[in-house]
Amino acid sequence: MTTKRVAPGTAARGLTPARRAALDILTRANRPVGAYEMIDLLADEKGKRPAPISVYRALGYLLDQGLAHRLASRNAFVVCGHSHEAGEPVIFLICDECGEVSEATSPELTRGLAGLTAAARFQPRTRVVEIAGLCERCAAAAARKEA
């Protein structure tokens, strides 16, 4: 399994200012960001906030272009680590304690899911697995507390 921390730089084409701003927020945050939190982060110095539909459109574009992923369990978005091919299953390792999200891929999982969906004659639209638990740092801290 290959893992890559979410939030590398991305080379994006055709980004409007709103899409670029949303991508920049996800990249800088390096954690899941909800749409309404993004609205707050996009507010200008005068407090003018973008309309929710504008933010959802920008996020939809980022998802369609493979620049971001939606974490269903958190109802939030993260920048894509681009450590996988388009259509390849993606595994998110989400720390319950600190909120860190790592993006991982697995050739074994790719083959297994391809076999499973083919046997069911099912055409998947997405292949995302979310695993919640403790990252290495938080697990070590918890072990120290128990000792």
mmCIF file with all atom_site columns, C-alpha atoms in Angstrom:
data_model
loop_
_atom_site.group_PDB
_atom_site.id
_atom_site.type_symbol
_atom_site.label_atom_id
_atom_site.label_alt_id
_atom_site.label_comp_id
_atom_site.label_asym_id
_atom_site.label_entity_id
_atom_site.label_seq_id
_atom_site.pdbx_PDB_ins_code
_atom_site.Cartn_x
_atom_site.Cartn_y
_atom_site.Cartn_z
_atom_site.occupancy
_atom_site.B_iso_or_equiv
_atom_site.pdbx_formal_charge
_atom_site.auth_seq_id
_atom_site.auth_comp_id
_atom_site.auth_asym_id
_atom_site.auth_atom_id
_atom_site.pdbx_PDB_model_num
ATOM 1   C CA . MET A 1 1   ? 0.000   0.000   0.000   1.00 0.00 ? 1   MET A CA 1
ATOM 2   C CA . THR A 1 2   ? 1.277   3.465   -0.844  1.00 0.00 ? 2   THR A CA 1
ATOM 3   C CA . THR A 1 3   ? 0.335   6.374   1.356   1.00 0.00 ? 3   THR A CA 1
ATOM 4   C CA . LYS A 1 4   ? 0.730   10.038  0.724   1.00 0.00 ? 4   LYS A CA 1
ATOM 5   C CA . ARG A 1 5   ? -0.191  12.885  3.006   1.00 0.00 ? 5   ARG A CA 1
ATOM 6   C CA . VAL A 1 6   ? -2.916  14.996  1.444   1.00 0.00 ? 6   VAL A CA 1
ATOM 7   C CA . ALA A 1 7   ? -1.930  18.561  0.466   1.00 0.00 ? 7   ALA A CA 1
ATOM 8   C CA . PRO A 1 8   ? 0.802   18.613  -2.168  1.00 0.00 ? 8   PRO A CA 1
ATOM 9   C CA . GLY A 1 9   ? 0.981   21.351  -4.773  1.00 0.00 ? 9   GLY A CA 1
ATOM 10  C CA . THR A 1 10  ? -1.141  20.683  -7.809  1.00 0.00 ? 10  THR A CA 1
ATOM 11  C CA . ALA A 1 11  ? -0.875  21.901  -11.360 1.00 0.00 ? 11  ALA A CA 1
ATOM 12  C CA . ALA A 1 12  ? -4.400  23.003  -12.151 1.00 0.00 ? 12  ALA A CA 1
ATOM 13  C CA . ARG A 1 13  ? -5.622  24.143  -15.531 1.00 0.00 ? 13  ARG A CA 1
ATOM 14  C CA . GLY A 1 14  ? -8.622  26.288  -16.300 1.00 0.00 ? 14  GLY A CA 1
ATOM 15  C CA . LEU A 1 15  ? -9.273  27.463  -12.786 1.00 0.00 ? 15  LEU A CA 1
ATOM 16  C CA . THR A 1 16  ? -11.466 30.498  -12.263 1.00 0.00 ? 16  THR A CA 1
ATOM 17  C CA . PRO A 1 17  ? -10.548 32.759  -9.322  1.00 0.00 ? 17  PRO A CA 1
ATOM 18  C CA . ALA A 1 18  ? -13.242 31.081  -7.169  1.00 0.00 ? 18  ALA A CA 1
ATOM 19  C CA . ARG A 1 19  ? -12.006 27.590  -8.029  1.00 0.00 ? 19  ARG A CA 1
ATOM 20  C CA . ARG A 1 20  ? -8.384  28.615  -7.422  1.00 0.00 ? 20  ARG A CA 1
ATOM 21  C CA . ALA A 1 21  ? -9.333  30.135  -4.050  1.00 0.00 ? 21  ALA A CA 1
ATOM 22  C CA . ALA A 1 22  ? -11.147 26.938  -3.010  1.00 0.00 ? 22  ALA A CA 1
ATOM 23  C CA . LEU A 1 23  ? -8.180  24.798  -4.086  1.00 0.00 ? 23  LEU A CA 1
ATOM 24  C CA . ASP A 1 24  ? -5.770  27.092  -2.238  1.00 0.00 ? 24  ASP A CA 1
ATOM 25  C CA . ILE A 1 25  ? -7.819  26.787  0.951   1.00 0.00 ? 25  ILE A CA 1
ATOM 26  C CA . LEU A 1 26  ? -7.860  22.989  0.739   1.00 0.00 ? 26  LEU A CA 1
ATOM 27  C CA . THR A 1 27  ? -4.120  22.907  0.059   1.00 0.00 ? 27  THR A CA 1
ATOM 28  C CA . ARG A 1 28  ? -3.241  25.242  2.930   1.00 0.00 ? 28  ARG A CA 1
ATOM 29  C CA . ALA A 1 29  ? -5.627  23.588  5.381   1.00 0.00 ? 29  ALA A CA 1
ATOM 30  C CA . ASN A 1 30  ? -4.093  20.136  4.902   1.00 0.00 ? 30  ASN A CA 1
ATOM 31  C CA . ARG A 1 31  ? -7.200  18.706  6.603   1.00 0.00 ? 31  ARG A CA 1
ATOM 32  C CA . PRO A 1 32  ? -10.847 18.136  5.712   1.00 0.00 ? 32  PRO A CA 1
ATOM 33  C CA . VAL A 1 33  ? -12.757 21.401  5.177   1.00 0.00 ? 33  VAL A CA 1
ATOM 34  C CA . GLY A 1 34  ? -16.543 21.583  5.069   1.00 0.00 ? 34  GLY A CA 1
ATOM 35  C CA . ALA A 1 35  ? -18.328 23.741  2.510   1.00 0.00 ? 35  ALA A CA 1
ATOM 36  C CA . TYR A 1 36  ? -19.686 26.183  5.087   1.00 0.00 ? 36  TYR A CA 1
ATOM 37  C CA . GLU A 1 37  ? -16.286 26.509  6.740   1.00 0.00 ? 37  GLU A CA 1
ATOM 38  C CA . MET A 1 38  ? -14.917 27.262  3.285   1.00 0.00 ? 38  MET A CA 1
ATOM 39  C CA . ILE A 1 39  ? -17.499 30.037  2.885   1.00 0.00 ? 39  ILE A CA 1
ATOM 40  C CA . ASP A 1 40  ? -16.167 31.591  6.097   1.00 0.00 ? 40  ASP A CA 1
ATOM 41  C CA . LEU A 1 41  ? -12.563 31.216  4.906   1.00 0.00 ? 41  LEU A CA 1
ATOM 42  C CA . LEU A 1 42  ? -13.420 32.814  1.557   1.00 0.00 ? 42  LEU A CA 1
ATOM 43  C CA . ALA A 1 43  ? -15.046 35.860  3.146   1.00 0.00 ? 43  ALA A CA 1
ATOM 44  C CA . ASP A 1 44  ? -13.216 39.050  2.198   1.00 0.00 ? 44  ASP A CA 1
ATOM 45  C CA . GLU A 1 45  ? -11.840 41.692  4.558   1.00 0.00 ? 45  GLU A CA 1
ATOM 46  C CA . LYS A 1 46  ? -15.213 43.459  4.553   1.00 0.00 ? 46  LYS A CA 1
ATOM 47  C CA . GLY A 1 47  ? -16.997 40.267  5.629   1.00 0.00 ? 47  GLY A CA 1
ATOM 48  C CA . LYS A 1 48  ? -18.633 39.672  2.237   1.00 0.00 ? 48  LYS A CA 1
ATOM 49  C CA . ARG A 1 49  ? -19.194 35.932  1.918   1.00 0.00 ? 49  ARG A CA 1
ATOM 50  C CA . PRO A 1 50  ? -19.671 33.984  -1.317  1.00 0.00 ? 50  PRO A CA 1
ATOM 51  C CA . ALA A 1 51  ? -23.029 32.317  -1.908  1.00 0.00 ? 51  ALA A CA 1
ATOM 52  C CA . PRO A 1 52  ? -23.124 28.626  -0.912  1.00 0.00 ? 52  PRO A CA 1
ATOM 53  C CA . ILE A 1 53  ? -23.993 27.635  -4.505  1.00 0.00 ? 53  ILE A CA 1
ATOM 54  C CA . SER A 1 54  ? -20.787 29.301  -5.742  1.00 0.00 ? 54  SER A CA 1
ATOM 55  C CA . VAL A 1 55  ? -18.686 27.343  -3.265  1.00 0.00 ? 55  VAL A CA 1
ATOM 56  C CA . TYR A 1 56  ? -20.440 24.069  -4.109  1.00 0.00 ? 56  TYR A CA 1
ATOM 57  C CA . ARG A 1 57  ? -19.880 24.717  -7.825  1.00 0.00 ? 57  ARG A CA 1
ATOM 58  C CA . ALA A 1 58  ? -16.179 25.380  -7.238  1.00 0.00 ? 58  ALA A CA 1
ATOM 59  C CA . LEU A 1 59  ? -15.880 22.224  -5.121  1.00 0.00 ? 59  LEU A CA 1
ATOM 60  C CA . GLY A 1 60  ? -17.805 20.233  -7.736  1.00 0.00 ? 60  GLY A CA 1
ATOM 61  C CA . TYR A 1 61  ? -15.357 21.342  -10.395 1.00 0.00 ? 61  TYR A CA 1
ATOM 62  C CA . LEU A 1 62  ? -12.388 20.369  -8.206  1.00 0.00 ? 62  LEU A CA 1
ATOM 63  C CA . LEU A 1 63  ? -13.958 16.938  -7.645  1.00 0.00 ? 63  LEU A CA 1
ATOM 64  C CA . ASP A 1 64  ? -14.688 16.462  -11.361 1.00 0.00 ? 64  ASP A CA 1
ATOM 65  C CA . GLN A 1 65  ? -11.120 17.384  -12.281 1.00 0.00 ? 65  GLN A CA 1
ATOM 66  C CA . GLY A 1 66  ? -9.612  15.025  -9.710  1.00 0.00 ? 66  GLY A CA 1
ATOM 67  C CA . LEU A 1 67  ? -8.097  17.899  -7.735  1.00 0.00 ? 67  LEU A CA 1
ATOM 68  C CA . ALA A 1 68  ? -10.063 17.150  -4.560  1.00 0.00 ? 68  ALA A CA 1
ATOM 69  C CA . HIS A 1 69  ? -11.958 14.354  -2.855  1.00 0.00 ? 69  HIS A CA 1
ATOM 70  C CA . ARG A 1 70  ? -15.079 14.405  -0.710  1.00 0.00 ? 70  ARG A CA 1
ATOM 71  C CA . LEU A 1 71  ? -14.947 12.554  2.584   1.00 0.00 ? 71  LEU A CA 1
ATOM 72  C CA . ALA A 1 72  ? -18.503 11.327  3.090   1.00 0.00 ? 72  ALA A CA 1
ATOM 73  C CA . SER A 1 73  ? -17.950 10.469  6.760   1.00 0.00 ? 73  SER A CA 1
ATOM 74  C CA . ARG A 1 74  ? -16.919 14.054  7.512   1.00 0.00 ? 74  ARG A CA 1
ATOM 75  C CA . ASN A 1 75  ? -19.043 15.800  4.870   1.00 0.00 ? 75  ASN A CA 1
ATOM 76  C CA . ALA A 1 76  ? -15.862 17.649  4.004   1.00 0.00 ? 76  ALA A CA 1
ATOM 77  C CA . PHE A 1 77  ? -13.324 18.010  1.209   1.00 0.00 ? 77  PHE A CA 1
ATOM 78  C CA . VAL A 1 78  ? -9.573  17.436  0.952   1.00 0.00 ? 78  VAL A CA 1
ATOM 79  C CA . VAL A 1 79  ? -7.080  18.240  -1.771  1.00 0.00 ? 79  VAL A CA 1
ATOM 80  C CA . CYS A 1 80  ? -6.083  15.197  -3.835  1.00 0.00 ? 80  CYS A CA 1
ATOM 81  C CA . GLY A 1 81  ? -2.594  13.845  -3.259  1.00 0.00 ? 81  GLY A CA 1
ATOM 82  C CA . HIS A 1 82  ? -2.421  12.629  -6.902  1.00 0.00 ? 82  HIS A CA 1
ATOM 83  C CA . SER A 1 83  ? -0.663  9.458   -5.835  1.00 0.00 ? 83  SER A CA 1
ATOM 84  C CA . HIS A 1 84  ? -3.159  7.386   -7.810  1.00 0.00 ? 84  HIS A CA 1
ATOM 85  C CA . GLU A 1 85  ? -4.453  6.910   -11.314 1.00 0.00 ? 85  GLU A CA 1
ATOM 86  C CA . ALA A 1 86  ? -7.871  8.175   -12.358 1.00 0.00 ? 86  ALA A CA 1
ATOM 87  C CA . GLY A 1 87  ? -10.466 5.571   -11.401 1.00 0.00 ? 87  GLY A CA 1
ATOM 88  C CA . GLU A 1 88  ? -8.079  3.778   -9.034  1.00 0.00 ? 88  GLU A CA 1
ATOM 89  C CA . PRO A 1 89  ? -9.569  3.065   -5.604  1.00 0.00 ? 89  PRO A CA 1
ATOM 90  C CA . VAL A 1 90  ? -8.487  5.535   -2.951  1.00 0.00 ? 90  VAL A CA 1
ATOM 91  C CA . ILE A 1 91  ? -8.258  4.793   0.755   1.00 0.00 ? 91  ILE A CA 1
ATOM 92  C CA . PHE A 1 92  ? -8.395  7.624   3.276   1.00 0.00 ? 92  PHE A CA 1
ATOM 93  C CA . LEU A 1 93  ? -6.866  7.007   6.685   1.00 0.00 ? 93  LEU A CA 1
ATOM 94  C CA . ILE A 1 94  ? -8.550  9.525   8.986   1.00 0.00 ? 94  ILE A CA 1
ATOM 95  C CA . CYS A 1 95  ? -7.259  10.147  12.508  1.00 0.00 ? 95  CYS A CA 1
ATOM 96  C CA . ASP A 1 96  ? -10.081 10.492  15.036  1.00 0.00 ? 96  ASP A CA 1
ATOM 97  C CA . GLU A 1 97  ? -7.830  12.442  17.408  1.00 0.00 ? 97  GLU A CA 1
ATOM 98  C CA . CYS A 1 98  ? -5.972  15.066  15.338  1.00 0.00 ? 98  CYS A CA 1
ATOM 99  C CA . GLY A 1 99  ? -7.979  14.954  12.096  1.00 0.00 ? 99  GLY A CA 1
ATOM 100 C CA . GLU A 1 100 ? -4.987  14.166  9.871   1.00 0.00 ? 100 GLU A CA 1
ATOM 101 C CA . VAL A 1 101 ? -5.950  12.548  6.573   1.00 0.00 ? 101 VAL A CA 1
ATOM 102 C CA . SER A 1 102 ? -3.592  10.354  4.580   1.00 0.00 ? 102 SER A CA 1
ATOM 103 C CA . GLU A 1 103 ? -4.443  9.190   1.086   1.00 0.00 ? 103 GLU A CA 1
ATOM 104 C CA . ALA A 1 104 ? -3.419  5.643   0.166   1.00 0.00 ? 104 ALA A CA 1
ATOM 105 C CA . THR A 1 105 ? -3.712  3.244   -2.742  1.00 0.00 ? 105 THR A CA 1
ATOM 106 C CA . SER A 1 106 ? -3.290  -0.515  -2.939  1.00 0.00 ? 106 SER A CA 1
ATOM 107 C CA . PRO A 1 107 ? -2.773  -2.681  -6.026  1.00 0.00 ? 107 PRO A CA 1
ATOM 108 C CA . GLU A 1 108 ? -4.328  -5.574  -4.116  1.00 0.00 ? 108 GLU A CA 1
ATOM 109 C CA . LEU A 1 109 ? -7.443  -3.554  -3.311  1.00 0.00 ? 109 LEU A CA 1
ATOM 110 C CA . THR A 1 110 ? -7.640  -2.360  -6.925  1.00 0.00 ? 110 THR A CA 1
ATOM 111 C CA . ARG A 1 111 ? -7.607  -5.951  -8.200  1.00 0.00 ? 111 ARG A CA 1
ATOM 112 C CA . GLY A 1 112 ? -10.038 -7.133  -5.517  1.00 0.00 ? 112 GLY A CA 1
ATOM 113 C CA . LEU A 1 113 ? -12.582 -4.405  -6.179  1.00 0.00 ? 113 LEU A CA 1
ATOM 114 C CA . ALA A 1 114 ? -12.282 -4.868  -9.952  1.00 0.00 ? 114 ALA A CA 1
ATOM 115 C CA . GLY A 1 115 ? -13.029 -8.579  -9.552  1.00 0.00 ? 115 GLY A CA 1
ATOM 116 C CA . LEU A 1 116 ? -15.902 -7.946  -7.172  1.00 0.00 ? 116 LEU A CA 1
ATOM 117 C CA . THR A 1 117 ? -17.579 -5.326  -9.361  1.00 0.00 ? 117 THR A CA 1
ATOM 118 C CA . ALA A 1 118 ? -17.041 -7.371  -12.536 1.00 0.00 ? 118 ALA A CA 1
ATOM 119 C CA . ALA A 1 119 ? -18.585 -10.461 -10.924 1.00 0.00 ? 119 ALA A CA 1
ATOM 120 C CA . ALA A 1 120 ? -21.602 -8.380  -9.902  1.00 0.00 ? 120 ALA A CA 1
ATOM 121 C CA . ARG A 1 121 ? -21.752 -6.769  -13.367 1.00 0.00 ? 121 ARG A CA 1
ATOM 122 C CA . PHE A 1 122 ? -21.654 -3.454  -11.549 1.00 0.00 ? 122 PHE A CA 1
ATOM 123 C CA . GLN A 1 123 ? -20.116 -0.288  -12.961 1.00 0.00 ? 123 GLN A CA 1
ATOM 124 C CA . PRO A 1 124 ? -18.764 1.774   -10.060 1.00 0.00 ? 124 PRO A CA 1
ATOM 125 C CA . ARG A 1 125 ? -18.831 5.545   -10.221 1.00 0.00 ? 125 ARG A CA 1
ATOM 126 C CA . THR A 1 126 ? -16.451 5.976   -7.284  1.00 0.00 ? 126 THR A CA 1
ATOM 127 C CA . ARG A 1 127 ? -14.075 3.737   -5.393  1.00 0.00 ? 127 ARG A CA 1
ATOM 128 C CA . VAL A 1 128 ? -13.393 5.393   -2.061  1.00 0.00 ? 128 VAL A CA 1
ATOM 129 C CA . VAL A 1 129 ? -12.734 3.699   1.271   1.00 0.00 ? 129 VAL A CA 1
ATOM 130 C CA . GLU A 1 130 ? -12.575 5.698   4.499   1.00 0.00 ? 130 GLU A CA 1
ATOM 131 C CA . ILE A 1 131 ? -10.862 4.158   7.513   1.00 0.00 ? 131 ILE A CA 1
ATOM 132 C CA . ALA A 1 132 ? -11.093 5.947   10.854  1.00 0.00 ? 132 ALA A CA 1
ATOM 133 C CA . GLY A 1 133 ? -8.656  5.336   13.684  1.00 0.00 ? 133 GLY A CA 1
ATOM 134 C CA . LEU A 1 134 ? -5.475  6.796   15.143  1.00 0.00 ? 134 LEU A CA 1
ATOM 135 C CA . CYS A 1 135 ? -2.463  8.028   13.204  1.00 0.00 ? 135 CYS A CA 1
ATOM 136 C CA . GLU A 1 136 ? 0.981   6.890   14.315  1.00 0.00 ? 136 GLU A CA 1
ATOM 137 C CA . ARG A 1 137 ? 1.590   10.017  16.410  1.00 0.00 ? 137 ARG A CA 1
ATOM 138 C CA . CYS A 1 138 ? -1.772  9.893   18.218  1.00 0.00 ? 138 CYS A CA 1
ATOM 139 C CA . ALA A 1 139 ? -1.535  6.118   18.772  1.00 0.00 ? 139 ALA A CA 1
ATOM 140 C CA . ALA A 1 140 ? 1.904   6.601   20.359  1.00 0.00 ? 140 ALA A CA 1
ATOM 141 C CA . ALA A 1 141 ? 0.559   9.395   22.581  1.00 0.00 ? 141 ALA A CA 1
ATOM 142 C CA . ALA A 1 142 ? -2.364  7.198   23.662  1.00 0.00 ? 142 ALA A CA 1
ATOM 143 C CA . ALA A 1 143 ? 0.039   4.336   24.464  1.00 0.00 ? 143 ALA A CA 1
ATOM 144 C CA . ARG A 1 144 ? 2.172   6.680   26.608  1.00 0.00 ? 144 ARG A CA 1
ATOM 145 C CA . LYS A 1 145 ? -0.929  7.760   28.561  1.00 0.00 ? 145 LYS A CA 1
ATOM 146 C CA . GLU A 1 146 ? -1.843  4.112   29.236  1.00 0.00 ? 146 GLU A CA 1
ATOM 147 C CA . ALA A 1 147 ? 1.677   3.246   30.434  1.00 0.00 ? 147 ALA A CA 1
#
